[in-house]
């Protein structure tokens, strides 16, 4: 049985970088080695250059999974409108709610996989090697706070007399403007 390497999914940005590397005159073998790609994958990327560039230029900041989830919400709204034989526009509030729902639909596994693909993960062995020591200074500080006679009202109103706004005199205003001009 042959020992195949793990498949690597490239983002549109990575494919864009691969295309630019080839266009800059870098040897295809070097580009493939740099990005850890087999030559056949590099050939496919070069062959589909126009489609990749189009996707890269039209890609938004949303991850593809969140974009799919957000698009589902738009489709659901359109289907609901068709079933009710009505047409209600998607306003900013609807868009915010749809985006929020899409974000909340992203699972912990998805986020974990994103961190792993960026290299921010630790293996279970490395994580278990780190000693879990309680922060004694934090506990001591907390105990000190428990024994004080400070009331909640004292805490909330501690900055009541602090000036947060004020009116400038003409002289102060001119001085301030002068400082802004000559900085």
C-alpha positions as semicolon CSV with decimal commas, in nm:
position;residue;x (nm);y (nm);z (nm)
1;X;0,000;0,000;0,000
2;X;0,143;0,338;-0,095
3;X;0,198;0,600;0,170
4;X;0,016;0,909;0,042
5;X;0,070;1,250;0,197
6;X;-0,204;1,437;0,373
7;X;-0,422;1,642;0,140
8;X;-0,370;2,013;0,172
9;X;-0,654;2,256;0,104
10;X;-0,531;2,591;-0,020
11;X;-0,718;2,912;0,048
12;X;-0,794;3,148;-0,240
13;X;-0,518;3,374;-0,104
14;X;-0,262;3,089;-0,114
15;X;-0,363;2,999;-0,470
16;X;-0,332;3,366;-0,564
17;X;0,020;3,371;-0,414
18;X;0,112;3,054;-0,606
19;X;-0,003;3,211;-0,933
20;X;0,192;3,529;-0,861
21;X;0,503;3,327;-0,779
22;X;0,482;3,147;-1,113
23;X;0,415;3,475;-1,298
24;X;0,716;3,637;-1,130
25;X;0,941;3,391;-1,309
26;X;1,007;3,148;-1,027
27;X;1,060;2,790;-1,148
28;X;0,750;2,575;-1,118
29;X;0,945;2,308;-0,930
30;X;1,058;2,568;-0,675
31;X;0,704;2,704;-0,634
32;X;0,567;2,353;-0,582
33;X;0,837;2,277;-0,324
34;X;0,788;2,610;-0,145
35;X;0,412;2,556;-0,104
36;X;0,439;2,180;-0,049
37;X;0,238;2,097;-0,360
38;X;0,272;1,810;-0,603
39;X;0,341;1,918;-0,963
40;X;-0,005;1,803;-1,076
41;X;-0,175;2,035;-0,826
42;X;0,042;2,325;-0,940
43;X;-0,056;2,252;-1,301
44;X;-0,424;2,251;-1,204
45;X;-0,388;2,585;-1,026
46;X;-0,215;2,739;-1,329
47;X;-0,478;2,591;-1,563
48;X;-0,762;2,741;-1,354
49;X;-0,590;3,077;-1,309
50;X;-0,878;3,290;-1,440
51;X;-1,134;3,126;-1,212
52;X;-0,903;3,144;-0,910
53;X;-0,830;3,513;-0,966
54;X;-1,202;3,583;-1,007
55;X;-1,279;3,402;-0,681
56;X;-0,996;3,574;-0,498
57;X;-1,108;3,920;-0,609
58;X;-1,471;3,851;-0,514
59;X;-1,392;3,689;-0,181
60;X;-1,499;3,881;0,127
61;X;-1,363;3,878;0,481
62;X;-1,607;3,606;0,583
63;X;-1,477;3,253;0,593
64;X;-1,637;3,028;0,334
65;X;-1,829;2,837;0,601
66;X;-1,974;3,152;0,757
67;X;-2,054;3,282;0,407
68;X;-2,242;2,959;0,328
69;X;-2,434;2,986;0,654
70;X;-2,519;3,351;0,586
71;X;-2,631;3,266;0,232
72;X;-2,860;2,996;0,374
73;X;-3,035;3,261;0,581
74;X;-3,091;3,479;0,273
75;X;-3,229;3,180;0,080
76;X;-3,457;3,091;0,374
77;X;-3,590;3,447;0,378
78;X;-3,657;3,437;0,003
79;X;-3,837;3,103;0,031
80;X;-4,048;3,234;0,321
81;X;-4,139;3,541;0,115
82;X;-4,237;3,321;-0,182
83;X;-4,450;3,094;0,039
84;X;-4,626;3,394;0,191
85;X;-4,650;3,558;-0,152
86;X;-4,494;3,873;-0,019
87;X;-4,180;4,066;-0,083
88;X;-3,999;4,210;0,214
89;X;-3,659;4,368;0,161
90;X;-3,359;4,270;0,368
91;X;-3,269;4,578;0,568
92;X;-2,961;4,638;0,780
93;X;-3,122;4,488;1,090
94;X;-3,212;4,168;0,901
95;X;-2,858;4,147;0,764
96;X;-2,708;4,191;1,112
97;X;-2,936;3,922;1,253
98;X;-2,852;3,684;0,968
99;X;-2,481;3,743;1,017
100;X;-2,516;3,689;1,390
101;X;-2,706;3,365;1,335
102;X;-2,444;3,246;1,086
103;X;-2,164;3,325;1,330
104;X;-2,343;3,142;1,612
105;X;-2,383;2,839;1,383
106;X;-2,006;2,798;1,358
107;X;-1,906;2,509;1,580
108;X;-1,620;2,482;1,826
109;X;-1,467;2,221;1,597
110;X;-1,457;2,468;1,308
111;X;-1,281;2,730;1,518
112;X;-1,041;2,468;1,653
113;X;-0,960;2,354;1,299
114;X;-0,891;2,713;1,195
115;X;-0,640;2,752;1,477
116;X;-0,481;2,418;1,389
117;X;-0,445;2,513;1,022
118;X;-0,275;2,837;1,126
119;X;-0,031;2,648;1,347
120;X;-0,165;2,765;1,684
121;X;-0,244;2,422;1,820
122;X;-0,052;2,214;2,070
123;X;-0,055;1,839;2,076
124;X;-0,218;1,672;2,375
125;X;0,124;1,564;2,501
126;X;0,260;1,921;2,497
127;X;-0,052;2,055;2,665
128;X;-0,037;1,797;2,944
129;X;0,333;1,871;3,011
130;X;0,258;2,228;3,115
131;X;0,215;2,250;3,492
132;X;-0,115;2,391;3,604
133;X;-0,017;2,605;3,900
134;X;-0,279;2,822;4,063
135;X;-0,200;3,191;4,068
136;X;-0,147;3,242;4,440
137;X;-0,110;3,619;4,414
138;X;-0,452;3,644;4,252
139;X;-0,605;3,435;4,526
140;X;-0,436;3,647;4,795
141;X;-0,564;3,967;4,632
142;X;-0,916;3,824;4,619
143;X;-0,900;3,733;4,987
144;X;-0,789;4,087;5,073
145;X;-1,091;4,227;4,890
146;X;-1,328;3,998;5,078
147;X;-1,219;4,143;5,413
148;X;-1,268;4,512;5,327
149;X;-1,554;4,732;5,435
150;X;-1,609;4,883;5,088
151;X;-1,970;4,890;4,978
152;X;-2,087;4,855;4,619
153;X;-2,219;5,211;4,615
154;X;-1,873;5,339;4,713
155;X;-1,722;5,152;4,420
156;X;-1,980;5,275;4,170
157;X;-1,965;5,640;4,279
158;X;-1,587;5,666;4,330
159;X;-1,544;5,889;4,024
160;X;-1,859;6,096;4,070
161;X;-1,671;6,422;4,126
162;X;-1,428;6,364;3,839
163;X;-1,457;6,619;3,558
164;X;-1,514;6,442;3,228
165;X;-1,624;6,740;3,020
166;X;-1,578;7,111;3,035
167;X;-1,589;7,433;2,842
168;X;-1,267;7,590;2,722
169;X;-1,207;7,960;2,760
170;X;-1,117;8,157;2,448
171;X;-0,750;8,162;2,550
172;X;-0,744;7,784;2,610
173;X;-0,918;7,723;2,279
174;X;-0,668;7,940;2,088
175;X;-0,376;7,769;2,263
176;X;-0,517;7,427;2,174
177;X;-0,565;7,527;1,808
178;X;-0,213;7,671;1,799
179;X;-0,071;7,342;1,931
180;X;-0,260;7,144;1,666
181;X;-0,136;7,365;1,383
182;X;0,230;7,348;1,482
183;X;0,258;6,978;1,556
